[in-house]
mmCIF file of C-alpha atoms in Angstrom:
data_model
loop_
_atom_site.group_PDB
_atom_site.id
_atom_site.type_symbol
_atom_site.label_atom_id
_atom_site.label_comp_id
_atom_site.label_asym_id
_atom_site.label_seq_id
_atom_site.Cartn_x
_atom_site.Cartn_y
_atom_site.Cartn_z
ATOM 1 C CA MET L 1 0.068 -0.504 0.283
ATOM 2 C CA SER L 2 0.927 3.556 -0.581
ATOM 3 C CA GLU L 3 2.420 5.896 1.922
ATOM 4 C CA THR L 4 1.038 9.393 2.044
ATOM 5 C CA SER L 5 2.785 12.274 3.673
ATOM 6 C CA PRO L 6 0.189 15.136 5.971
ATOM 7 C CA SER L 7 0.412 18.585 4.716
ATOM 8 C CA ALA L 8 -1.931 21.409 5.307
ATOM 9 C CA HIS L 9 -3.886 20.876 1.918
ATOM 10 C CA GLY L 10 -5.482 18.042 0.279
ATOM 11 C CA TRP L 11 -7.379 14.896 1.665
ATOM 12 C CA LEU L 12 -5.268 14.223 4.568
ATOM 13 C CA GLY L 13 -4.652 18.016 5.352
ATOM 14 C CA ASN L 14 -5.803 17.943 9.065
ATOM 15 C CA THR L 15 -5.464 14.316 9.916
ATOM 16 C CA SER L 16 -1.613 14.798 11.537
ATOM 17 C CA ARG L 17 -1.845 14.214 15.333
ATOM 18 C CA THR L 18 1.349 15.299 17.503
ATOM 19 C CA ASP L 19 2.531 12.882 20.420
ATOM 20 C CA ARG L 20 -0.141 14.012 23.371
ATOM 21 C CA GLY L 21 0.574 10.770 25.646
ATOM 22 C CA TRP L 22 -0.748 7.346 25.048
ATOM 23 C CA MET L 23 -4.342 7.226 24.811
ATOM 24 C CA GLY L 24 -4.663 11.528 25.178
ATOM 25 C CA ASP L 25 -8.085 11.596 24.769
ATOM 26 C CA THR L 26 -9.293 8.517 22.724
ATOM 27 C CA SER L 27 -10.218 6.451 25.306
ATOM 28 C CA ARG L 28 -13.912 5.229 24.924
ATOM 29 C CA ASN L 29 -16.093 3.834 27.681
ATOM 30 C CA ASP L 30 -15.831 0.131 28.030
ATOM 31 C CA ARG L 31 -18.573 -2.134 26.864
ATOM 32 C CA GLY L 32 -18.339 -4.829 29.498
ATOM 33 C CA TRP L 33 -16.884 -8.022 29.571
ATOM 34 C CA GLY L 34 -16.769 -11.548 28.468
ATOM 35 C CA SER L 35 -17.497 -13.536 25.149
ATOM 36 C CA ALA L 36 -17.932 -17.639 24.700
ATOM 37 C CA GLY L 37 -16.246 -19.699 22.057
ATOM 38 C CA ALA L 38 -13.241 -21.513 21.814
ATOM 39 C CA MET L 39 -10.156 -20.374 20.671
ATOM 40 C CA SER L 40 -9.297 -22.839 17.723
ATOM 41 C CA GLY L 41 -8.306 -21.923 14.087
ATOM 42 C CA PRO L 42 -10.570 -23.539 11.222
ATOM 43 C CA PRO L 43 -9.166 -26.551 9.774
ATOM 44 C CA HIS L 44 -7.695 -24.977 7.073
ATOM 45 C CA MET L 45 -5.879 -22.616 9.431
ATOM 46 C CA THR L 46 -2.405 -23.283 9.916
ATOM 47 C CA THR L 47 -0.800 -21.817 13.259
ATOM 48 C CA THR L 48 2.599 -22.556 14.642
ATOM 49 C CA GLU L 49 3.229 -22.735 18.474
ATOM 50 C CA PRO L 50 6.891 -22.055 19.261
ATOM 51 C CA GLU L 51 8.736 -23.978 21.930
ATOM 52 C CA GLY L 52 8.082 -21.796 25.262
ATOM 53 C CA LEU L 53 4.945 -20.869 24.529
ATOM 54 C CA SER L 54 2.894 -19.859 27.648
ATOM 55 C CA GLU L 55 0.355 -22.899 29.468
ATOM 56 C CA ARG L 56 -1.820 -19.329 29.625
ATOM 57 C CA SER L 57 -1.465 -18.222 26.038
ATOM 58 C CA ARG L 58 -2.081 -21.555 25.036
ATOM 59 C CA SER L 59 -5.418 -22.513 26.877
ATOM 60 C CA THR L 60 -7.171 -19.695 27.914
ATOM 61 C CA PRO L 61 -10.435 -19.596 27.336
ATOM 62 C CA SER L 62 -12.222 -16.986 25.269
ATOM 63 C CA HIS L 63 -14.876 -16.045 27.695
ATOM 64 C CA LEU L 64 -11.421 -14.691 30.067
ATOM 65 C CA THR L 65 -10.279 -12.967 26.635
ATOM 66 C CA THR L 66 -11.507 -9.636 27.478
ATOM 67 C CA LYS L 67 -8.856 -7.218 25.754
ATOM 68 C CA ILE L 68 -7.663 -7.457 22.496
ATOM 69 C CA ALA L 69 -5.110 -4.689 20.289
ATOM 70 C CA ILE L 70 -5.131 -4.404 17.359
ATOM 71 C CA VAL L 71 -1.844 -3.582 16.075
ATOM 72 C CA LYS L 72 -1.876 -2.365 12.333
ATOM 73 C CA LEU L 73 0.030 1.316 11.780
ATOM 74 C CA SER L 74 0.161 2.390 8.337
ATOM 75 C CA SER L 75 -0.422 3.181 5.936
ATOM 76 C CA LEU L 76 -4.474 4.578 4.749
ATOM 77 C CA GLY L 77 -5.077 1.764 2.031
ATOM 78 C CA ASP L 78 -4.127 -1.302 4.837
ATOM 79 C CA VAL L 79 -5.405 0.331 7.644
ATOM 80 C CA ILE L 80 -8.722 0.225 5.819
ATOM 81 C CA HIS L 81 -8.395 -3.009 4.470
ATOM 82 C CA ALA L 82 -7.766 -3.975 8.376
ATOM 83 C CA LEU L 83 -11.304 -3.082 9.159
ATOM 84 C CA PRO L 84 -13.124 -6.095 8.798
ATOM 85 C CA VAL L 85 -11.000 -7.497 11.723
ATOM 86 C CA ALA L 86 -12.842 -4.695 13.789
ATOM 87 C CA ARG L 87 -15.680 -5.598 12.482
ATOM 88 C CA ALA L 88 -15.550 -9.334 13.026
ATOM 89 C CA ILE L 89 -14.508 -9.461 16.130
ATOM 90 C CA ARG L 90 -16.808 -6.784 17.573
ATOM 91 C CA ARG L 91 -19.430 -8.853 15.684
ATOM 92 C CA ALA L 92 -18.663 -12.105 17.241
ATOM 93 C CA ARG L 93 -17.563 -10.816 20.936
ATOM 94 C CA PRO L 94 -19.461 -7.707 21.952
ATOM 95 C CA GLY L 95 -18.861 -7.250 25.334
ATOM 96 C CA ILE L 96 -14.517 -7.546 24.633
ATOM 97 C CA HIS L 97 -12.685 -3.933 25.110
ATOM 98 C CA LEU L 98 -11.572 -3.470 21.180
ATOM 99 C CA ALA L 99 -8.008 -1.436 21.255
ATOM 100 C CA TRP L 100 -6.120 -0.493 18.058
ATOM 101 C CA ILE L 101 -2.462 0.972 17.344
ATOM 102 C CA VAL L 102 -2.164 3.008 14.529
ATOM 103 C CA GLU L 103 0.309 6.324 13.418
ATOM 104 C CA ALA L 104 -0.693 8.929 14.303
ATOM 105 C CA ARG L 105 -1.493 10.466 10.601
ATOM 106 C CA GLU L 106 -4.162 7.094 10.188
ATOM 107 C CA TYR L 107 -5.577 7.943 13.383
ATOM 108 C CA ALA L 108 -8.123 10.255 11.515
ATOM 109 C CA LEU L 109 -9.780 7.228 10.347
ATOM 110 C CA LEU L 110 -10.303 5.555 13.611
ATOM 111 C CA LYS L 111 -11.295 8.059 16.233
ATOM 112 C CA ASP L 112 -14.716 7.680 17.208
ATOM 113 C CA HIS L 113 -14.930 4.487 15.567
ATOM 114 C CA PRO L 114 -18.264 2.345 17.061
ATOM 115 C CA ASP L 115 -16.199 -0.898 16.942
ATOM 116 C CA LEU L 116 -13.311 0.258 18.981
ATOM 117 C CA ASP L 117 -13.113 1.206 22.756
ATOM 118 C CA THR L 118 -9.611 2.407 22.656
ATOM 119 C CA VAL L 119 -7.317 4.112 19.759
ATOM 120 C CA VAL L 120 -3.729 4.781 20.622
ATOM 121 C CA PRO L 121 -1.781 6.434 18.313
ATOM 122 C CA VAL L 122 1.973 6.548 17.885
ATOM 123 C CA ASP L 123 3.786 8.283 16.068
ATOM 124 C CA THR L 124 7.355 6.602 14.724
ATOM 125 C CA ARG L 125 7.590 8.619 12.058
ATOM 126 C CA LEU L 126 8.543 11.513 14.253
ATOM 127 C CA TRP L 127 10.900 9.403 16.483
ATOM 128 C CA ARG L 128 12.299 8.856 13.013
ATOM 129 C CA ARG L 129 12.865 12.723 12.472
ATOM 130 C CA LEU L 130 13.868 12.974 15.678
ATOM 131 C CA ILE L 131 16.557 10.338 15.993
ATOM 132 C CA ARG L 132 18.549 12.305 13.603
ATOM 133 C CA ARG L 133 19.276 15.332 15.548
ATOM 134 C CA PRO L 134 22.360 14.938 18.253
ATOM 135 C CA SER L 135 19.797 14.591 21.284
ATOM 136 C CA GLY L 136 17.725 12.472 19.568
ATOM 137 C CA VAL L 137 18.211 9.458 20.417
ATOM 138 C CA ARG L 138 17.467 10.063 24.229
ATOM 139 C CA GLU L 139 14.736 12.080 23.182
ATOM 140 C CA VAL L 140 12.973 8.803 21.663
ATOM 141 C CA MET L 141 13.767 6.411 24.318
ATOM 142 C CA GLY L 142 12.203 8.351 26.376
ATOM 143 C CA LYS L 143 8.455 8.283 24.572
ATOM 144 C CA VAL L 144 9.045 5.076 23.765
ATOM 145 C CA GLY L 145 9.960 3.802 27.606
ATOM 146 C CA ARG L 146 6.799 6.043 28.453
ATOM 147 C CA LEU L 147 4.555 4.202 25.284
ATOM 148 C CA ARG L 148 5.427 0.752 26.495
ATOM 149 C CA GLY L 149 4.975 1.142 29.690
ATOM 150 C CA ARG L 150 1.544 2.423 29.336
ATOM 151 C CA ILE L 151 0.540 0.154 26.839
ATOM 152 C CA ARG L 152 1.564 -2.729 29.469
ATOM 153 C CA ALA L 153 -0.534 -1.396 32.307
ATOM 154 C CA ALA L 154 -3.656 -1.541 29.745
ATOM 155 C CA GLY L 155 -3.054 -4.993 30.758
ATOM 156 C CA PHE L 156 -4.293 -6.265 26.850
ATOM 157 C CA ASP L 157 -4.729 -10.448 26.771
ATOM 158 C CA VAL L 158 -4.032 -10.911 22.657
ATOM 159 C CA ALA L 159 -2.681 -8.816 20.474
ATOM 160 C CA LEU L 160 -2.917 -9.042 16.834
ATOM 161 C CA ASP L 161 0.067 -7.659 14.539
ATOM 162 C CA LEU L 162 -1.364 -7.329 10.965
ATOM 163 C CA GLN L 163 1.686 -5.066 9.663
ATOM 164 C CA GLY L 164 4.581 -8.197 9.978
ATOM 165 C CA LEU L 165 7.248 -5.201 10.577
ATOM 166 C CA ILE L 166 9.956 -5.210 13.554
ATOM 167 C CA LYS L 167 8.357 -2.339 14.952
ATOM 168 C CA SER L 168 5.047 -3.679 14.509
ATOM 169 C CA GLY L 169 6.538 -6.626 16.706
ATOM 170 C CA LEU L 170 7.846 -4.345 19.409
ATOM 171 C CA LEU L 171 4.486 -2.233 19.949
ATOM 172 C CA THR L 172 3.029 -6.019 20.084
ATOM 173 C CA ALA L 173 5.728 -7.378 22.565
ATOM 174 C CA TYR L 174 5.272 -4.080 24.762
ATOM 175 C CA THR L 175 1.430 -5.056 25.239
ATOM 176 C CA GLY L 176 2.880 -7.904 27.166
ATOM 177 C CA ALA L 177 0.133 -9.765 25.938
ATOM 178 C CA PRO L 178 -0.038 -13.628 26.740
ATOM 179 C CA LEU L 179 -1.172 -14.172 23.516
ATOM 180 C CA ARG L 180 0.457 -12.572 20.387
ATOM 181 C CA ILE L 181 -1.080 -13.532 16.853
ATOM 182 C CA GLY L 182 1.255 -12.307 13.946
ATOM 183 C CA PHE L 183 2.137 -14.178 10.400
ATOM 184 C CA THR L 184 4.454 -16.673 9.608
ATOM 185 C CA ALA L 185 7.636 -15.406 8.836
ATOM 186 C CA ASP L 186 7.160 -16.295 4.788
ATOM 187 C CA HIS L 187 3.911 -13.853 5.159
ATOM 188 C CA CYS L 188 5.469 -10.828 7.306
ATOM 189 C CA ARG L 189 7.145 -8.007 5.239
ATOM 190 C CA GLU L 190 9.825 -8.329 7.683
ATOM 191 C CA GLY L 191 10.992 -11.817 9.057
ATOM 192 C CA LEU L 192 12.396 -11.000 11.929
ATOM 193 C CA ASN L 193 8.924 -9.732 13.144
ATOM 194 C CA CYS L 194 8.087 -13.871 14.113
ATOM 195 C CA LEU L 195 10.578 -13.181 17.369
ATOM 196 C CA PHE L 196 7.290 -10.688 18.494
ATOM 197 C CA THR L 197 4.365 -13.434 18.450
ATOM 198 C CA ASN L 198 3.908 -16.626 19.628
ATOM 199 C CA ARG L 199 0.749 -17.704 17.855
ATOM 200 C CA ARG L 200 1.607 -17.378 14.386
ATOM 201 C CA VAL L 201 -0.301 -17.907 11.262
ATOM 202 C CA ARG L 202 -0.088 -18.918 7.365
ATOM 203 C CA PRO L 203 -3.347 -17.427 5.488
ATOM 204 C CA PRO L 204 -4.789 -20.502 3.393
ATOM 205 C CA ALA L 205 -4.103 -20.549 -0.261
ATOM 206 C CA GLU L 206 -7.450 -19.145 -0.993
ATOM 207 C CA ALA L 207 -6.873 -15.564 0.710
ATOM 208 C CA VAL L 208 -5.177 -13.881 -2.352
ATOM 209 C CA HIS L 209 -6.263 -10.931 -1.111
ATOM 210 C CA VAL L 210 -4.571 -8.574 1.627
ATOM 211 C CA VAL L 211 -8.091 -8.145 3.454
ATOM 212 C CA ASP L 212 -8.685 -12.400 3.750
ATOM 213 C CA GLN L 213 -4.874 -12.576 4.456
ATOM 214 C CA TYR L 214 -5.650 -10.129 8.097
ATOM 215 C CA LEU L 215 -8.932 -11.347 8.642
ATOM 216 C CA ALA L 216 -7.316 -14.958 8.537
ATOM 217 C CA LEU L 217 -5.391 -13.919 12.266
ATOM 218 C CA LEU L 218 -8.561 -14.251 14.084
ATOM 219 C CA GLY L 219 -8.312 -18.122 13.623
ATOM 220 C CA PRO L 220 -6.714 -18.933 16.672
ATOM 221 C CA LEU L 221 -9.676 -16.927 18.493
ATOM 222 C CA GLY L 222 -12.298 -19.015 16.846
ATOM 223 C CA ILE L 223 -13.613 -15.750 15.435
ATOM 224 C CA PRO L 224 -14.985 -16.324 11.621
ATOM 225 C CA PRO L 225 -14.123 -13.805 9.274
ATOM 226 C CA GLY L 226 -17.116 -13.376 7.383
ATOM 227 C CA PRO L 227 -19.044 -11.735 5.955
ATOM 228 C CA VAL L 228 -16.397 -8.852 5.321
ATOM 229 C CA GLU L 229 -18.445 -5.989 6.206
ATOM 230 C CA PHE L 230 -16.070 -2.178 6.057
ATOM 231 C CA HIS L 231 -17.578 0.239 8.118
ATOM 232 C CA VAL L 232 -16.848 3.939 7.513
ATOM 233 C CA PRO L 233 -18.598 6.405 9.899
ATOM 234 C CA ILE L 234 -18.535 9.867 8.251
ATOM 235 C CA PRO L 235 -20.028 12.592 10.158
ATOM 236 C CA ALA L 236 -22.732 14.492 8.993
ATOM 237 C CA ARG L 237 -21.025 17.840 9.499
ATOM 238 C CA ALA L 238 -18.503 16.892 6.415
ATOM 239 C CA ALA L 239 -21.039 15.584 4.059
ATOM 240 C CA LEU L 240 -23.200 18.526 4.192
ATOM 241 C CA ARG L 241 -19.692 20.405 3.405
ATOM 242 C CA MET L 242 -19.363 18.818 0.564
ATOM 243 C CA ASP L 243 -22.738 18.145 -0.306
ATOM 244 C CA ASP L 244 -23.112 22.328 -0.433
ATOM 245 C CA PHE L 245 -19.575 22.359 -2.599
ATOM 246 C CA LEU L 246 -21.256 19.583 -4.978
ATOM 247 C CA GLY L 247 -24.138 21.997 -5.406
ATOM 248 C CA GLU L 248 -22.364 24.995 -5.910
ATOM 249 C CA GLN L 249 -20.264 23.306 -9.094
ATOM 250 C CA GLY L 250 -23.530 22.436 -10.713
ATOM 251 C CA VAL L 251 -23.177 18.707 -9.413
ATOM 252 C CA LYS L 252 -26.910 17.241 -9.459
ATOM 253 C CA SER L 253 -28.504 14.644 -7.994
ATOM 254 C CA ARG L 254 -28.520 12.640 -11.376
ATOM 255 C CA ASP L 255 -25.221 13.026 -12.705
ATOM 256 C CA LEU L 256 -22.663 10.099 -12.461
ATOM 257 C CA LEU L 257 -19.889 11.514 -10.687
ATOM 258 C CA VAL L 258 -16.438 9.941 -11.262
ATOM 259 C CA ALA L 259 -13.807 10.634 -9.114
ATOM 260 C CA VAL L 260 -10.092 10.535 -9.899
ATOM 261 C CA ASN L 261 -7.307 10.852 -8.103
ATOM 262 C CA PRO L 262 -4.076 11.001 -10.157
ATOM 263 C CA GLY L 263 -1.619 10.749 -7.074
ATOM 264 C CA ALA L 264 0.590 8.302 -5.349
ATOM 265 C CA GLY L 265 2.934 7.156 -2.467
ATOM 266 C CA ARG L 266 6.007 6.558 -5.346
ATOM 267 C CA ALA L 267 6.363 7.678 -8.932
ATOM 268 C CA ASN L 268 6.548 4.408 -10.530
ATOM 269 C CA LYS L 269 2.791 3.648 -8.998
ATOM 270 C CA GLN L 270 1.371 6.824 -10.675
ATOM 271 C CA TRP L 271 -0.215 6.426 -14.036
ATOM 272 C CA PRO L 272 1.346 9.051 -16.572
ATOM 273 C CA VAL L 273 -1.085 12.546 -16.147
ATOM 274 C CA ALA L 274 -1.438 12.229 -19.914
ATOM 275 C CA HIS L 275 -2.869 8.748 -19.319
ATOM 276 C CA PHE L 276 -5.540 10.189 -16.969
ATOM 277 C CA ARG L 277 -5.975 13.479 -19.515
ATOM 278 C CA ARG L 278 -7.440 10.846 -21.989
ATOM 279 C CA LEU L 279 -9.543 9.174 -19.261
ATOM 280 C CA VAL L 280 -11.150 12.318 -18.279
ATOM 281 C CA ASP L 281 -11.774 13.538 -21.808
ATOM 282 C CA ARG L 282 -13.419 10.051 -22.572
ATOM 283 C CA LEU L 283 -15.502 9.936 -19.255
ATOM 284 C CA ALA L 284 -16.652 13.387 -19.342
ATOM 285 C CA SER L 285 -17.897 12.982 -22.824
ATOM 286 C CA GLU L 286 -20.327 10.160 -21.820
ATOM 287 C CA PRO L 287 -24.251 11.627 -20.846
ATOM 288 C CA ASN L 288 -24.637 12.878 -17.293
ATOM 289 C CA VAL L 289 -20.944 12.598 -16.167
ATOM 290 C CA LYS L 290 -19.293 14.877 -14.348
ATOM 291 C CA VAL L 291 -15.862 14.290 -13.082
ATOM 292 C CA LEU L 292 -14.049 15.213 -10.095
ATOM 293 C CA LEU L 293 -10.121 15.765 -9.529
ATOM 294 C CA LEU L 294 -9.323 14.716 -6.152
ATOM 295 C CA TRP L 295 -5.587 15.637 -4.924
ATOM 296 C CA GLY L 296 -3.711 14.798 -1.645
ATOM 297 C CA PRO L 297 -0.257 15.943 -0.080
ATOM 298 C CA ASP L 298 1.900 17.496 -2.653
ATOM 299 C CA GLU L 299 -0.397 16.206 -5.514
ATOM 300 C CA VAL L 300 -2.224 19.316 -6.619
ATOM 301 C CA HIS L 301 -0.194 19.719 -9.733
ATOM 302 C CA MET L 302 -1.140 16.830 -11.164
ATOM 303 C CA ALA L 303 -4.590 17.700 -10.593
ATOM 304 C CA HIS L 304 -4.339 21.271 -12.068
ATOM 305 C CA GLU L 305 -2.136 19.339 -15.262
ATOM 306 C CA ILE L 306 -4.613 17.087 -16.006
ATOM 307 C CA ARG L 307 -7.765 19.688 -16.168
ATOM 308 C CA ALA L 308 -5.721 22.650 -17.832
ATOM 309 C CA GLY L 309 -4.933 20.099 -20.638
ATOM 310 C CA SER L 310 -8.499 18.452 -20.868
ATOM 311 C CA SER L 311 -10.986 19.422 -23.249
ATOM 312 C CA ALA L 312 -13.346 18.497 -20.392
ATOM 313 C CA ARG L 313 -14.689 20.976 -17.662
ATOM 314 C CA ALA L 314 -13.224 18.346 -14.851
ATOM 315 C CA ILE L 315 -14.503 19.980 -11.113
ATOM 316 C CA LEU L 316 -11.236 20.683 -8.864
ATOM 317 C CA ALA L 317 -11.244 19.599 -5.562
ATOM 318 C CA PRO L 318 -11.402 21.620 -2.470
ATOM 319 C CA PRO L 319 -8.549 20.685 0.034
ATOM 320 C CA THR L 320 -10.418 18.122 2.383
ATOM 321 C CA ASP L 321 -9.572 16.268 5.759
ATOM 322 C CA LEU L 322 -10.032 12.855 5.579
ATOM 323 C CA HIS L 323 -13.845 12.733 6.638
ATOM 324 C CA GLU L 324 -14.240 15.559 3.484
ATOM 325 C CA LEU L 325 -12.905 12.795 1.316
ATOM 326 C CA ALA L 326 -15.025 10.221 2.075
ATOM 327 C CA ALA L 327 -18.376 12.430 1.886
ATOM 328 C CA LEU L 328 -16.851 12.988 -1.723
ATOM 329 C CA LEU L 329 -16.296 9.333 -2.568
ATOM 330 C CA ARG L 330 -19.181 8.322 -0.982
ATOM 331 C CA ARG L 331 -21.295 10.592 -3.490
ATOM 332 C CA SER L 332 -19.346 9.723 -5.824
ATOM 333 C CA SER L 333 -20.625 6.775 -8.899
ATOM 334 C CA LEU L 334 -17.392 5.597 -9.687
ATOM 335 C CA MET L 335 -13.526 5.703 -8.381
ATOM 336 C CA VAL L 336 -10.782 5.630 -10.742
ATOM 337 C CA ALA L 337 -6.799 5.984 -8.609
ATOM 338 C CA ASN L 338 -3.503 4.642 -8.983
ATOM 339 C CA ASP L 339 -2.942 2.138 -5.750
ATOM 340 C CA THR L 340 -3.547 4.680 -2.935
ATOM 341 C CA GLY L 341 -5.579 4.979 0.390
ATOM 342 C CA PRO L 342 -8.316 6.661 -1.399
ATOM 343 C CA LEU L 343 -8.551 3.990 -3.728
ATOM 344 C CA HIS L 344 -9.740 1.581 -0.954
ATOM 345 C CA LEU L 345 -11.307 4.578 1.124
ATOM 346 C CA ALA L 346 -13.714 4.346 -1.870
ATOM 347 C CA ALA L 347 -14.123 0.603 -2.080
ATOM 348 C CA ALA L 348 -15.335 0.509 1.670
ATOM 349 C CA LEU L 349 -17.754 2.466 1.131
ATOM 350 C CA GLY L 350 -19.068 0.493 -1.422
ATOM 351 C CA THR L 351 -18.382 2.650 -4.357
ATOM 352 C CA SER L 352 -17.305 1.398 -7.725
ATOM 353 C CA SER L 353 -14.139 1.077 -7.799
ATOM 354 C CA LEU L 354 -11.122 1.042 -10.576
ATOM 355 C CA GLY L 355 -7.307 0.787 -9.394
ATOM 356 C CA LEU L 356 -4.664 1.290 -11.777
ATOM 357 C CA PHE L 357 -1.792 -0.872 -10.847
ATOM 358 C CA GLY L 358 1.717 -1.212 -12.319
ATOM 359 C CA PRO L 359 4.425 -2.585 -9.936
ATOM 360 C CA THR L 360 1.859 -3.984 -7.454
ATOM 361 C CA ARG L 361 0.033 -7.063 -7.409
ATOM 362 C CA ALA L 362 -4.158 -5.901 -8.264
ATOM 363 C CA GLU L 363 -5.181 -9.712 -7.037
ATOM 364 C CA ARG L 364 -3.657 -8.613 -3.209
ATOM 365 C CA ASN L 365 -4.227 -4.933 -3.270
ATOM 366 C CA GLY L 366 -6.745 -3.872 -5.381
ATOM 367 C CA PRO L 367 -10.266 -2.780 -4.174
ATOM 368 C CA TYR L 368 -12.314 -5.196 -2.486
ATOM 369 C CA GLY L 369 -15.443 -6.238 -3.017
ATOM 370 C CA PRO L 370 -18.059 -7.420 -6.001
ATOM 371 C CA HIS L 371 -17.529 -3.406 -6.746
ATOM 372 C CA GLY L 372 -14.360 -3.097 -7.657
ATOM 373 C CA ARG L 373 -11.781 -4.318 -9.997
ATOM 374 C CA GLY L 374 -7.951 -3.796 -10.531
ATOM 375 C CA LEU L 375 -6.386 -3.493 -14.182
ATOM 376 C CA GLN L 376 -2.501 -4.747 -13.932
ATOM 377 C CA SER L 377 -0.480 -3.625 -16.131
ATOM 378 C CA PRO L 378 0.911 -6.161 -18.763
ATOM 379 C CA ASP L 379 4.669 -5.406 -18.142
ATOM 380 C CA GLY L 380 4.606 -3.917 -14.340
ATOM 381 C CA THR L 381 5.067 -0.569 -15.404
ATOM 382 C CA MET L 382 2.301 1.754 -15.299
ATOM 383 C CA ALA L 383 3.252 3.761 -18.373
ATOM 384 C CA GLY L 384 2.513 0.192 -19.953
ATOM 385 C CA LEU L 385 -1.303 0.293 -18.989
ATOM 386 C CA ALA L 386 -2.813 1.921 -22.176
ATOM 387 C CA PRO L 387 -5.644 4.611 -21.478
ATOM 388 C CA GLU L 388 -8.305 2.795 -24.132
ATOM 389 C CA VAL L 389 -8.403 -0.532 -21.631
ATOM 390 C CA ALA L 390 -9.070 1.794 -18.312
ATOM 391 C CA VAL L 391 -11.674 4.129 -20.423
ATOM 392 C CA GLU L 392 -13.295 0.582 -21.099
ATOM 393 C CA ALA L 393 -13.363 -0.941 -17.614
ATOM 394 C CA ALA L 394 -14.444 2.432 -16.296
ATOM 395 C CA LEU L 395 -17.342 2.625 -19.030
ATOM 396 C CA ALA L 396 -18.583 -1.048 -18.095
ATOM 397 C CA LEU L 397 -18.462 -0.485 -14.238
ATOM 398 C CA LEU L 398 -20.512 2.923 -15.059
ATOM 399 C CA ALA L 399 -22.654 0.715 -16.448
ATOM 400 C CA ARG L 400 -22.841 -1.927 -13.940
ATOM 401 C CA ARG L 401 -23.929 1.293 -11.787
ATOM 402 C CA GLU L 402 -26.375 2.461 -13.503
ATOM 403 C CA ASN L 403 -28.357 -1.235 -13.681
ATOM 404 C CA GLY L 404 -28.491 -1.734 -10.394
ATOM 405 C CA ARG L 405 -25.634 -4.532 -10.254
#
């Protein structure tokens, strides 16, 4: 998934958060304790238990499992892909206390989420910047030490490491949870992550998409993954602001609004601006179609280039926070984007979504669900994905939308 950087403008403009301590104002009321069910994975799931696994972590009955921590730090798209894990846990165990440890920049997506009791923001990006300073190492060590103590004091029974990195493994270990679930080494992004978990899951072969791989980690808890549900609340005030904006731009309820996001976290994941321009021109020629150009931090120049060189009158989105972006995507009939967070946000909202993929695999990282489609470049480069192929796929998704399929 792509990484995105915050700025004062664009769809992550107001989501960054400074280190206000371990839980700041993010703790929510407890929902009570207790749930039922055996802690055993389904037959097709492969789990490993290293020697030295504590007896408590092997046999703790699930009715005593009262506090679970999800560790999924970043990026935006990856956090969105992990939302069904929280939904499945809450659906199966409504009484447990569920926390999520996440990067400060992605915190806005999870703040006040109804499936979560606590959201724990950490800022490892800030730590990396601080550590370059002469006195930075001591400052970072102090922050890490305080964070470790406060996470440990929360008394988690289970920690789920969905990230598979060394840094997420450390945070998983900091929880002190007797049961720490993660992926087997061959499914971790950094194999040393396995040093910090004591129940390791190899997703089944049919779990090709990353969403299904994340859900496989629920096996040791005896929690079924389905139905897969994304839940992305949108505050009414954000929806109202974006409705007002679209009304000012002349967008009517009967119009087919096509959102286009040309940016990506890495240059090799960006479809050429010239390709986007041809796509926009073709889609805008369709009856009742209006094109909305989205942009994130440091991406507005691409939106301006597409608009300036296009014969169509595309609408330039205003600066938005994450909730306003979600409101725009929910109003859209179709989203076309590279492999980046807004693409996966659109799919999570149920908006028809067309993802453009080159170096990353569409089958693993594409927009999830029946209304999503990922186009894979034949040569692995973004330039190698022809505009005509994307236009054809986009029109097919729009036709399905109009026909209610």
